Short mmCIF file of C-alpha atoms and ligand atoms in Angstrom, two decimals:
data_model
loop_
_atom_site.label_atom_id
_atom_site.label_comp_id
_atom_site.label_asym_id
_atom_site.label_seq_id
_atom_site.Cartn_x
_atom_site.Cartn_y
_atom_site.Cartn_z
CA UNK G 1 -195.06 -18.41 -51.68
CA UNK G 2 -191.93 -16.36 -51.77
CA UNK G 3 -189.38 -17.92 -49.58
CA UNK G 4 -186.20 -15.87 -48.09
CA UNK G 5 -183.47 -17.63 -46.04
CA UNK G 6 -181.50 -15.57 -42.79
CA UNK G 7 -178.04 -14.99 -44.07
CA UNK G 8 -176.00 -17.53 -41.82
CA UNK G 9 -173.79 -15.86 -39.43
CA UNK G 10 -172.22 -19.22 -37.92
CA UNK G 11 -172.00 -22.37 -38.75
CA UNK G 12 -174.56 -25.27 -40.01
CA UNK G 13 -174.44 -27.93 -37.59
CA UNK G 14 -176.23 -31.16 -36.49
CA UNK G 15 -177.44 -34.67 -38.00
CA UNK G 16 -180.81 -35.49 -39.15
CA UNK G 17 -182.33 -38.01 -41.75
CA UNK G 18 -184.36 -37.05 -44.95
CA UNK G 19 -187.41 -38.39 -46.60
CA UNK G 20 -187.23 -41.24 -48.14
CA UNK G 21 -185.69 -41.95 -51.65
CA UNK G 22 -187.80 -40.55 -54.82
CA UNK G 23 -186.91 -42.66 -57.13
CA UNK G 24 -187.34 -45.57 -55.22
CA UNK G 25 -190.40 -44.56 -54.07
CA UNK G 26 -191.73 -44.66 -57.34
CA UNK G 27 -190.71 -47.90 -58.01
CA UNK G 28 -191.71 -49.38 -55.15
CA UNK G 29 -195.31 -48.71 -55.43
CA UNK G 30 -195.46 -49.82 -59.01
CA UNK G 31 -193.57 -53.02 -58.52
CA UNK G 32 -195.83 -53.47 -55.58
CA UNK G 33 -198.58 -52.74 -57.93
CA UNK G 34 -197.15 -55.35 -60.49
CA UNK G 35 -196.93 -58.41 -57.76
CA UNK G 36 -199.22 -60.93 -56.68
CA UNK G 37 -199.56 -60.15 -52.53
CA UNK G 38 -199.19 -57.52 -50.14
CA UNK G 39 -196.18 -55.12 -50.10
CA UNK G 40 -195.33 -52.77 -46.82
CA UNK G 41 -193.03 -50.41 -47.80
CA UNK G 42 -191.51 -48.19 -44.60
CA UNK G 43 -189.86 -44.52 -45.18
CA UNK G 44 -192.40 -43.45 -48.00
CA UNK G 45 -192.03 -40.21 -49.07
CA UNK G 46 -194.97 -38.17 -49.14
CA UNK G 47 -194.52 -35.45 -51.47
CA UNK G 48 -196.25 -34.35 -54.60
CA UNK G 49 -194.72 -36.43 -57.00
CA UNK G 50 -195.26 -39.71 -54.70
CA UNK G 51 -198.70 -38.53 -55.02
CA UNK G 52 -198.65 -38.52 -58.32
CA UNK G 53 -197.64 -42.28 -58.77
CA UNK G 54 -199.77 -43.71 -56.03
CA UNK G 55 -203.09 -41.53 -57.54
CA UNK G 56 -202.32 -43.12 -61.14
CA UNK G 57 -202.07 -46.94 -59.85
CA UNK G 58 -205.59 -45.62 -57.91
CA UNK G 59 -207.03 -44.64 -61.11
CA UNK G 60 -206.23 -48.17 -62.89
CA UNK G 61 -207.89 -49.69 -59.99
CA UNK G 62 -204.49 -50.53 -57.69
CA UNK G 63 -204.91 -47.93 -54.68
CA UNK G 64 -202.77 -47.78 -51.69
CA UNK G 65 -202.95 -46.21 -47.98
CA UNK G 66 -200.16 -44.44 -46.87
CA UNK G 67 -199.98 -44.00 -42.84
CA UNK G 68 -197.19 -42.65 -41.03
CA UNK G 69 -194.52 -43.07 -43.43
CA UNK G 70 -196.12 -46.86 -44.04
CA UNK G 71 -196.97 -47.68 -47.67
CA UNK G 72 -199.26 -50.64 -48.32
CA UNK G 73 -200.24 -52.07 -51.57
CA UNK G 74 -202.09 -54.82 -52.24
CA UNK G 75 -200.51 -55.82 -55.85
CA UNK G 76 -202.80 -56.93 -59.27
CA UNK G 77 -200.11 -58.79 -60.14
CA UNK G 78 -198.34 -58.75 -63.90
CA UNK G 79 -201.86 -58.98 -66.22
CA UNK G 80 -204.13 -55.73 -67.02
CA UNK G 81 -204.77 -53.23 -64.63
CA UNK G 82 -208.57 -53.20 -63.21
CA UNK G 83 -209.57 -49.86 -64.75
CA UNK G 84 -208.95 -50.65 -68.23
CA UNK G 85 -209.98 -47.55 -70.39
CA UNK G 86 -208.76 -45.07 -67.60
CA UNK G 87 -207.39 -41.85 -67.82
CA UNK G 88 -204.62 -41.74 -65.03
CA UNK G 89 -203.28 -38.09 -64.10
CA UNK G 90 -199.20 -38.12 -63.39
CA UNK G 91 -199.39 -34.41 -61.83
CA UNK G 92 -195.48 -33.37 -62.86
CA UNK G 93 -193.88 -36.50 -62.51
CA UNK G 94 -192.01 -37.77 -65.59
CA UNK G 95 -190.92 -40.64 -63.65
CA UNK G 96 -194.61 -41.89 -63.15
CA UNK G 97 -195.26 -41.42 -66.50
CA UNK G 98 -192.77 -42.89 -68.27
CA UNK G 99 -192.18 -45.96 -66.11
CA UNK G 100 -196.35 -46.29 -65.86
CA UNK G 101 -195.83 -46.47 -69.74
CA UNK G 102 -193.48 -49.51 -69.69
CA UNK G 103 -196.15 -51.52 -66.99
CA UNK G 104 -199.52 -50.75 -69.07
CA UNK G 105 -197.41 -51.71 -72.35
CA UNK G 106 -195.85 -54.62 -70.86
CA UNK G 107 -198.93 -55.77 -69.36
CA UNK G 108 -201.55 -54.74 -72.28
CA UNK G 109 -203.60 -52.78 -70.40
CA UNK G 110 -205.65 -49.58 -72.54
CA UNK G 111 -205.37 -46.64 -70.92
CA UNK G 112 -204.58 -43.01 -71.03
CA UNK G 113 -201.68 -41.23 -69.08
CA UNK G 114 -201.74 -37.44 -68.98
CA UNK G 115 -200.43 -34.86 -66.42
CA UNK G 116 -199.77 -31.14 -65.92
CA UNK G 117 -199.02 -28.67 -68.35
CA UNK G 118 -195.43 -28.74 -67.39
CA UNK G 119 -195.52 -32.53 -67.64
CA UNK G 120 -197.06 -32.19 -71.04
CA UNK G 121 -194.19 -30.35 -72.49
CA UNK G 122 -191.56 -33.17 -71.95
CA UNK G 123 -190.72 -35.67 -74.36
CA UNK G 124 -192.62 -39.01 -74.95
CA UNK G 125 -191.04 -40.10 -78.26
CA UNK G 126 -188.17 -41.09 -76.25
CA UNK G 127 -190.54 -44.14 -74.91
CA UNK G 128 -193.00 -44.70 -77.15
CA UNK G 129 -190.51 -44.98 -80.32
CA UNK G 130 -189.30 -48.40 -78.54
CA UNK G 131 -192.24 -49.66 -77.33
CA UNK G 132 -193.45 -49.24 -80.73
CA UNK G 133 -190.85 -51.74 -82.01
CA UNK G 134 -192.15 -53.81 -79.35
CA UNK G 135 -195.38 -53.65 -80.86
CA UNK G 136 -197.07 -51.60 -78.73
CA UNK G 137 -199.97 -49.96 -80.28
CA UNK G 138 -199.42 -46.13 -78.47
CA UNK G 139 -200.51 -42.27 -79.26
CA UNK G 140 -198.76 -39.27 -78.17
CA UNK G 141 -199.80 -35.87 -79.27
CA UNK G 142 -197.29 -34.65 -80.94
CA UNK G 143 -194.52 -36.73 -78.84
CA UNK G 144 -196.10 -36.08 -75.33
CA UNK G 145 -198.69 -36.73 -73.07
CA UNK G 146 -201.60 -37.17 -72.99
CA UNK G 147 -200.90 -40.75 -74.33
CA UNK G 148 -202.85 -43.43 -75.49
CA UNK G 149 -202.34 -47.14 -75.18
CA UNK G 150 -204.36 -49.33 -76.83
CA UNK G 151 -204.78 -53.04 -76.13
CA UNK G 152 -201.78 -55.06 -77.63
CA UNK G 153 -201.99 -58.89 -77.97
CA UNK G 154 -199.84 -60.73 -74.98
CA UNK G 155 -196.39 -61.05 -75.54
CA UNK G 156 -194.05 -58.18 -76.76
CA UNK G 157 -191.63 -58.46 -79.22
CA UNK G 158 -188.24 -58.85 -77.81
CA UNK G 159 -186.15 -56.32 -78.99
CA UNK G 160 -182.50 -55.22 -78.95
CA UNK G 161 -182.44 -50.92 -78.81
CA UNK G 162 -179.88 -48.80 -77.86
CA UNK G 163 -181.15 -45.76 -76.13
CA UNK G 164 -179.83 -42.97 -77.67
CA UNK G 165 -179.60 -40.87 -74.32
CA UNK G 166 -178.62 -41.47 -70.58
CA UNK G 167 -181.49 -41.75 -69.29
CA UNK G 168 -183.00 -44.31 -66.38
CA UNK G 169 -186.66 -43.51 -67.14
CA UNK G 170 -186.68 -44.49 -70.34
CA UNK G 171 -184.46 -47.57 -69.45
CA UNK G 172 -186.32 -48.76 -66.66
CA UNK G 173 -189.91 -48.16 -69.20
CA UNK G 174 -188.72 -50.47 -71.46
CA UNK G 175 -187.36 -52.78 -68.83
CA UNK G 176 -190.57 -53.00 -67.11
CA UNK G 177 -192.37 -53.58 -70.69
CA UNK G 178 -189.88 -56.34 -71.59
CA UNK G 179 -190.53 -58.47 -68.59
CA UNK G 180 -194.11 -59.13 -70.87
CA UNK G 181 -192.09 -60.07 -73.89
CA UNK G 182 -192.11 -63.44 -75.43
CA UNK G 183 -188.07 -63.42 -74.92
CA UNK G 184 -185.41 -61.64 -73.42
CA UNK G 185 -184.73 -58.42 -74.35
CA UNK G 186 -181.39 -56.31 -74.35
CA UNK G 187 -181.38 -52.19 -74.13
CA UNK G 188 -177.75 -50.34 -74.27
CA UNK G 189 -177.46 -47.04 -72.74
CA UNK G 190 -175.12 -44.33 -73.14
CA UNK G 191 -173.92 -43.63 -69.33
CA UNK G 192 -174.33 -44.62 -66.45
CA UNK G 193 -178.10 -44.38 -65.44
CA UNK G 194 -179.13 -45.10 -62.08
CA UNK G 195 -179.78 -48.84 -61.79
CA UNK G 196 -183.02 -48.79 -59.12
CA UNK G 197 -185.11 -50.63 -61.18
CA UNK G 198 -182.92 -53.87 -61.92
CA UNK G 199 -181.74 -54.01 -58.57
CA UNK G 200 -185.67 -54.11 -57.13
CA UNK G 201 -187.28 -56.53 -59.74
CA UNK G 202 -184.45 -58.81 -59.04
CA UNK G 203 -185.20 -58.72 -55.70
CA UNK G 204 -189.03 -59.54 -55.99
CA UNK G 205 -188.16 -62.64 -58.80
CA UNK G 206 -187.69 -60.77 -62.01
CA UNK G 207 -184.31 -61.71 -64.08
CA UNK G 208 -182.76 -58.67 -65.21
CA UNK G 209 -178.68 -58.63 -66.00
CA UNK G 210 -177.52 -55.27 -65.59
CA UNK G 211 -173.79 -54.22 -66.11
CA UNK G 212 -174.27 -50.16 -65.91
CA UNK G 213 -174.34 -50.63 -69.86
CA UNK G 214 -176.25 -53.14 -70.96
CA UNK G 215 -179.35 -54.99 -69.73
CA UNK G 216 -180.91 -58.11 -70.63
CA UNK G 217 -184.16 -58.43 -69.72
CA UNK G 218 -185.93 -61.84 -69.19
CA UNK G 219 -189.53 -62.35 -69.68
CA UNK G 220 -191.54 -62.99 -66.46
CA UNK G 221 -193.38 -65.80 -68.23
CA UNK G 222 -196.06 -66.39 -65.73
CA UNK G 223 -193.64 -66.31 -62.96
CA UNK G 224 -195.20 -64.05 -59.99
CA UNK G 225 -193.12 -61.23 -58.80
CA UNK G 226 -192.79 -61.38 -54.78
CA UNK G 227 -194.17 -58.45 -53.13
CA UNK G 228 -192.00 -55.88 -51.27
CA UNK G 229 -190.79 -55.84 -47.25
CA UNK G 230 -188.94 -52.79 -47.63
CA UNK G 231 -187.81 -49.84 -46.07
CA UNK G 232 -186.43 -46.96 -48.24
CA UNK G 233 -183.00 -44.93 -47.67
CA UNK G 234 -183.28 -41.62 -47.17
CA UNK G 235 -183.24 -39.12 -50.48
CA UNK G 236 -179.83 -38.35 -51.57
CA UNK G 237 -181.20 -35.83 -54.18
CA UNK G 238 -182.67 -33.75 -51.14
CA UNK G 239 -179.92 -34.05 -48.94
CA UNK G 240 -177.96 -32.75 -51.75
CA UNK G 241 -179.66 -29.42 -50.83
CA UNK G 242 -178.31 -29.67 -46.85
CA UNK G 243 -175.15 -30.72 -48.15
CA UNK G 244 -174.93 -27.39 -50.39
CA UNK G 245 -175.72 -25.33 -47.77
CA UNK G 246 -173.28 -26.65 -45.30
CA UNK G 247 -170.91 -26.14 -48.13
CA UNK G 248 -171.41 -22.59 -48.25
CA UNK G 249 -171.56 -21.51 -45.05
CA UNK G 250 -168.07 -21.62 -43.31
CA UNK G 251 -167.29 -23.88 -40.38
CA UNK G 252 -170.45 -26.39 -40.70
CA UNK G 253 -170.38 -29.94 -40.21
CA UNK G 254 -173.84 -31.57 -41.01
CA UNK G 255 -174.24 -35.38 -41.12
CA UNK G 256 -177.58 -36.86 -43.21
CA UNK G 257 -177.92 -40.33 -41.83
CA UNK G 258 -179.85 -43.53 -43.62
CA UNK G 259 -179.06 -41.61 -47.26
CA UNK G 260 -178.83 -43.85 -50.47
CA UNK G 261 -175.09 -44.26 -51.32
CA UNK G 262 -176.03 -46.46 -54.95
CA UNK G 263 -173.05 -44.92 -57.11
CA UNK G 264 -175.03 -43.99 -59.73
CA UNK G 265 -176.65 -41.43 -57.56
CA UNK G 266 -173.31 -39.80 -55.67
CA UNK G 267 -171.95 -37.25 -58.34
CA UNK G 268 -173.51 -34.56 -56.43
CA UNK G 269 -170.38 -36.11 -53.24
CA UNK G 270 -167.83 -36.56 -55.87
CA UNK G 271 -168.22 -33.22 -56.88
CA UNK G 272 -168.48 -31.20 -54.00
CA UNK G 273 -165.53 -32.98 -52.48
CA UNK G 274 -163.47 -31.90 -55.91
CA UNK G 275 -164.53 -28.43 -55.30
CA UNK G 276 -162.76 -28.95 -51.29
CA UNK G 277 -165.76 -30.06 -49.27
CA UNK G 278 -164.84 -32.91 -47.18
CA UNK G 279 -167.11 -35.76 -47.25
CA UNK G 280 -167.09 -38.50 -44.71
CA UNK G 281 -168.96 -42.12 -45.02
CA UNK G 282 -169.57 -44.12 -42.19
CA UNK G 283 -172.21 -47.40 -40.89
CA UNK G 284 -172.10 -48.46 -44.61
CA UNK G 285 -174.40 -50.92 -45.39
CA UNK G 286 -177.03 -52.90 -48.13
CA UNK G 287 -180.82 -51.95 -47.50
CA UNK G 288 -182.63 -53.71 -49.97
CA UNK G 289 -180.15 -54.23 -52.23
CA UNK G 290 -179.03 -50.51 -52.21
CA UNK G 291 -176.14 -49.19 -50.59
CA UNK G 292 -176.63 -46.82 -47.54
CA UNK G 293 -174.44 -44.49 -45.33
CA UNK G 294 -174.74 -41.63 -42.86
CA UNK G 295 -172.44 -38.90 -44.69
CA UNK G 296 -170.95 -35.86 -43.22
CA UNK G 297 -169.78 -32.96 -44.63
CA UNK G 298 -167.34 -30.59 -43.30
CA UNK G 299 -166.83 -27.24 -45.01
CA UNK G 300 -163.45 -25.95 -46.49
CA UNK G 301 -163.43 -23.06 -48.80
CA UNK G 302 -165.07 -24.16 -52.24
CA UNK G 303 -162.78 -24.15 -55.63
CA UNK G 304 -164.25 -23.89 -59.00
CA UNK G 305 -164.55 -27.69 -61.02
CA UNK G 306 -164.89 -28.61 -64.43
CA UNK G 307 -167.98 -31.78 -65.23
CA UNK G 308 -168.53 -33.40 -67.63
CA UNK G 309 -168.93 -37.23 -68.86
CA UNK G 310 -170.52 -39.56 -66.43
CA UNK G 311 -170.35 -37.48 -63.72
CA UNK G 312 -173.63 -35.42 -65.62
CA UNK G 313 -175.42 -38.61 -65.29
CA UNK G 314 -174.64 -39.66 -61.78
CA UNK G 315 -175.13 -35.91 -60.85
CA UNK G 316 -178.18 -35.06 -62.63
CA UNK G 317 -180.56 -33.80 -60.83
CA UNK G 318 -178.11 -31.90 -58.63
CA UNK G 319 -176.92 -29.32 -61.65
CA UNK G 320 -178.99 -26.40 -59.63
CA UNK G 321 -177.72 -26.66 -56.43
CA UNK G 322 -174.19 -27.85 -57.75
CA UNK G 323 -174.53 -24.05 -59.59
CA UNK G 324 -175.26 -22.64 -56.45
CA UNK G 325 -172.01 -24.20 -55.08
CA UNK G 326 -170.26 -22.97 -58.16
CA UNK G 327 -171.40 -19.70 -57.24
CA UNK G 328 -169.45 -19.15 -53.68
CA UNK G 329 -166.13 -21.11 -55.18
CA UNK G 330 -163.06 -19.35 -56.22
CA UNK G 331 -162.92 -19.61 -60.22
CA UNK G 332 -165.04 -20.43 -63.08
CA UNK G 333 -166.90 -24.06 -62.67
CA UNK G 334 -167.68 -25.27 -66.14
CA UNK G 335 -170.31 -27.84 -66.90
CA UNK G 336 -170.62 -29.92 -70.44
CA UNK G 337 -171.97 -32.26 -72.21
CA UNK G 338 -175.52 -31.87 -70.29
CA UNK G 339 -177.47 -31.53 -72.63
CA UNK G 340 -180.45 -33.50 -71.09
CA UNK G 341 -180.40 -30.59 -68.36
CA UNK G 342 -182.88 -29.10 -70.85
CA UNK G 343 -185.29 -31.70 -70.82
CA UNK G 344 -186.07 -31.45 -66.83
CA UNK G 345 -188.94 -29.83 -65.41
CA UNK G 346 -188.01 -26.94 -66.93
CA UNK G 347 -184.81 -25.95 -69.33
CA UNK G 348 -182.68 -26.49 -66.25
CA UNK G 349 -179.67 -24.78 -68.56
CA UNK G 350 -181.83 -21.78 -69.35
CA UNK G 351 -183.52 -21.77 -66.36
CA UNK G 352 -180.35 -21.92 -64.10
CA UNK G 353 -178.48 -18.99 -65.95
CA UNK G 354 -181.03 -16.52 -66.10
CA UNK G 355 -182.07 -16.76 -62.29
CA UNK G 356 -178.39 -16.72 -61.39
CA UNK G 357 -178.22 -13.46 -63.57
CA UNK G 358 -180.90 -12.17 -61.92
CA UNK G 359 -179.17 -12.41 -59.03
CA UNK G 360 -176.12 -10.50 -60.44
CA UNK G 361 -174.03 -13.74 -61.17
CA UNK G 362 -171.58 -13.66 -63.92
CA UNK G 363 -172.78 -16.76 -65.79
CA UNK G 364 -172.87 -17.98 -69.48
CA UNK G 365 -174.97 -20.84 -71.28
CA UNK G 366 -173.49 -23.05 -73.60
CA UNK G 367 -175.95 -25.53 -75.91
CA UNK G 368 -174.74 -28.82 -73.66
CA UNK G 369 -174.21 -26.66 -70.54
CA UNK G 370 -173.32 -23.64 -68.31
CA UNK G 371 -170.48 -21.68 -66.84
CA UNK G 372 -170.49 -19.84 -63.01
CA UNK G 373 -167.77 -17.36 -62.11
CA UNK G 374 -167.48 -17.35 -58.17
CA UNK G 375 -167.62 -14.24 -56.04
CA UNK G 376 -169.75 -12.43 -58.61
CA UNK G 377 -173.61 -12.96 -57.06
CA UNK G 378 -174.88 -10.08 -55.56
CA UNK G 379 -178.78 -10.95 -54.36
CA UNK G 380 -182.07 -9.97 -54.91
CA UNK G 381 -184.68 -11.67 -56.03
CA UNK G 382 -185.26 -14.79 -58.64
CA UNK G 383 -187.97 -17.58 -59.82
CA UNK G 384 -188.49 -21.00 -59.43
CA UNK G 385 -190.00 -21.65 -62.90
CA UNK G 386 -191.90 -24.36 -61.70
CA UNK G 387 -189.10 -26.41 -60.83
CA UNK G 388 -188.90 -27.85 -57.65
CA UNK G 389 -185.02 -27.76 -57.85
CA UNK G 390 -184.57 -24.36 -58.72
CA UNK G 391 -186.15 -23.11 -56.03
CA UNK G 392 -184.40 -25.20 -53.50
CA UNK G 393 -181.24 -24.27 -54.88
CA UNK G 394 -181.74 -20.64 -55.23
CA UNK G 395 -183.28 -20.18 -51.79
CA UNK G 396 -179.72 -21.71 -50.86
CA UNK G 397 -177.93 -18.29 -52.10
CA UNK G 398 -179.75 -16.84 -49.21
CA UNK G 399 -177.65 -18.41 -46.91
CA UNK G 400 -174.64 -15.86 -48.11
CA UNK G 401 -176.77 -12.88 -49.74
CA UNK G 402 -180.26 -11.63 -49.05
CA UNK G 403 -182.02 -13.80 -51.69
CA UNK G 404 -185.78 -13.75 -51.97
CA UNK G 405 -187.28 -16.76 -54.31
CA UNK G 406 -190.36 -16.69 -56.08
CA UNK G 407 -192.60 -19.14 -56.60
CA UNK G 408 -190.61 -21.29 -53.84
CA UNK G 409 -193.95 -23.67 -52.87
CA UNK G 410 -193.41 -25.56 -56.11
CA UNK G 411 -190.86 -27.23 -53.47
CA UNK G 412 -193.41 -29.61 -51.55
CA UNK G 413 -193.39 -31.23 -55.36
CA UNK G 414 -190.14 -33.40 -53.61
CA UNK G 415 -189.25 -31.80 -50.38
CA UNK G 416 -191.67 -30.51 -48.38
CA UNK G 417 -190.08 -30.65 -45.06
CA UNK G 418 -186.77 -28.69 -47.13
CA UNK G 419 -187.10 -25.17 -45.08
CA UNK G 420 -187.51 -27.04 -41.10
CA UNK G 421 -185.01 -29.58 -42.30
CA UNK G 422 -182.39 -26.65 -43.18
CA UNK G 423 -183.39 -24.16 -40.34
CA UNK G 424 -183.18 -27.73 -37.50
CA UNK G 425 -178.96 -26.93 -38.54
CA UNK G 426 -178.69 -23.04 -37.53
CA UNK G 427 -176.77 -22.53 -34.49
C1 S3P J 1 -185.25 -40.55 -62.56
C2 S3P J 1 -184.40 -40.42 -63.60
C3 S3P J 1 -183.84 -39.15 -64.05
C4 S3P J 1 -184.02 -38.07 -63.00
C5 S3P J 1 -185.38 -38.07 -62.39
C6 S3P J 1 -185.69 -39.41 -61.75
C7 S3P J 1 -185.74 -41.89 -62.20
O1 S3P J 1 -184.48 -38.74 -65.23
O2 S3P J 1 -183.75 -36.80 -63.56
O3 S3P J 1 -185.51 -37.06 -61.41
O4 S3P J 1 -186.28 -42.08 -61.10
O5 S3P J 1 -185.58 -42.81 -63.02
P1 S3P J 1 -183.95 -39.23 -66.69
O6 S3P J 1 -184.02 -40.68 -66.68
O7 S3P J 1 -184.91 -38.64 -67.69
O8 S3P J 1 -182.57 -38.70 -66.79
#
């Protein structure tokens, strides 16, 4: 599908919700999965890579129905999944795959996890190099999937393992796995990774101490996690594309209500209000142990920024739209130390700076980043590469410059409803 936006000749304007959160989603139905009873879980995304997790836990013999936004899952509790010996297929999610890794190690089920080509290219050493000191008996091929897990006695080893990048999948994978250790665990990380998966095991029973740093993870130890009454903000990594476009497009004012406010999800805010968006929070509140807001944004002329540190991490997934902001600011925006931008569905670095060329852009790559100088894309047409992001964010640019984007339904991967979402705003 190629997928051209009207060049907006007034303003964005309105208020509307989003599907629910991603990442929670994903956690949700495995958790679910993982405890004894019946979990109803409201807001569920239904997207292709909510698919993906909810037709794995099928496969190992946990299914789920999912009716008008109404998850239900009737868990297996914390022992071996049904299906032992199963292959189950994670489409392109990472996050399925790698936090699906840390339940069928923790648990000791055998089975296979595999997924798309694209999936297939991503790193798995990152996971099973831990859960091997755990004493996990699992094969990659060649440090990715497919992967094998073979049955390993009860009771992991408890380990204490710095992860060497900032990363929440791997994290929450060997968070998940230590709750079958025989004692508490600790994991360091090296930013600020988003924190879903303490803050939701908590809440069902599990005993997880989380300071943004450091985690100590306590076995479950026969103790049943509670199932889930839930229902799930709204996605603040897709309402990071409406908030980019009301960005760009002079005069808007567009407020996403019910959106996920957990700080180590709101770089993408912090950042656009640096570069002179104004950014308004109101009806704050705790939804399951996550903060939540309805958040406006009113646009002011964009100015170039500079990112770096933990800002990456609590920004990113938002590095292709941000680039698309960086591309209507005055100045050069300059993004470091990013280096994990390469590992995302595609090489988000690459990938990024050779569409934005394409579109006449004056950009430049650096190994841990990129650099946009405003005012310099032109238009014309560029790929999504696969990457549900990308083509999101570069259908944006259409807003200011006819912009065609091939490739674009690789978007119904997160966002399906992205194009009537962004169109329900044109005045
Ligand atoms: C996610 C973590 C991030 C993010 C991904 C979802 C999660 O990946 O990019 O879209 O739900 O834990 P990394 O943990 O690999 O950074």
């Amino acid at each position: 599908m190629n997928l051209s936006l009207p060049v907006a000749s007034t303003p964005l304007k309105g208020a509307l919700a989003v599907p629910g959160d991603k990442s929670l989603a994903h956690r949700a139905a495995l958790f679910a999965a993982l405890a004894e009873g019946t979990s109803v879980v409201e807001n569920y995304p239904d997207s292709g890579v909510t698919r993906a997790m909810r037709g794995a836990l099928e496969s190992l013999g946990v299914p789920s129905s999912l009716e008008d936004g109404v998850l239900t899952l009737k868990g297996n509790g914390f022992r071996p999944f049904p299906n032992a010996g199963a292959t189950a297929d994670c489409g392109n999610s990472a996050t399925t795959i790698r936090l699906l890794a840390g339940a069928l190690a923790g648990t000791g089920t055998a089975a296979t996890l595999d997924g798309s080509d694209g999936l297939r290219k991503r790193p798995m050493n990152r996971i099973a190099d831990p859960l091997r000191e755990m004493g996990v008996a699992v094969e990659t091929t060649e440090g990715r999937a497919p992967m094998a897990f073979h049955t390993t006695p009860a009771g992991l080893k408890p380990v204490d393992y710095a992860v060497p990048v900032a990363s929440a999948q791997v994290l929450s994978c060997l968070q998940i796995a230590a709750l079958g250790a025989s004692a508490a665990s600790r994991f360091t990380v090296p930013g600020p990774v988003r924190d879903h998966t303490a803050r939701l095991l908590n809440s069902m029973g599990a005993s997880i101490r989380d300071d943004g740093r450091t985690s100590v993870v306590a076995p479950l130890a026969g103790t049943a996690l509670r199932p889930l009454q839930a229902r799930l903000p709204g996605d603040i990594s897709s309402a990071a594309f409406l908030f980019v476009a009301a960005a760009l497009v002079p005069g808007s004012e567009v407020t996403i209500a019910n959106v996920g406010v957990n700080e180590t999800r709101t770089g993408i805010l912090d950042v656009l209000a640096q570069m002179g968006a104004q950014i308004v929070r109101t009806n704050e509140r705790l939804e399951m142990g996550e903060p939540v807001a309805d958040v406006t944004l009113v646009a002011h002329p964009l100015a170039a920024v500079s990112v770096q540190g933990d800002l990456v991490v609590r920004s990113i997934d938002e590095f292709p739209a941000l680039a698309v902001a960086a591309a209507f600011a005055e100045g050069r925006t300059v993004v470091r130390e990013a280096k994990e931008l390469r590992f995302k569905e595609t090489d988000r670095i690459a990938a990024i700076v050779t569409q934005l060329r394409a579109l006449g852009a004056e950009v430049e790559a650096f190994d841990d980043g990129f650099a946009v100088t405003g005012g310099t894309l032109k238009g014309g047409t560029a790929r999504a590469n696969g990457d549900h992001r990308l083509a999101m964010s570069l259908a944006l640019c259409g807003l200011r410059v006819p912009v065609e984007v091939e490739g674009a339904e690789i978007l119904n991967e997160s966002f399906p409803s992205f194009v009537p979402s962004l169109t329900s705003l044109f005045t």
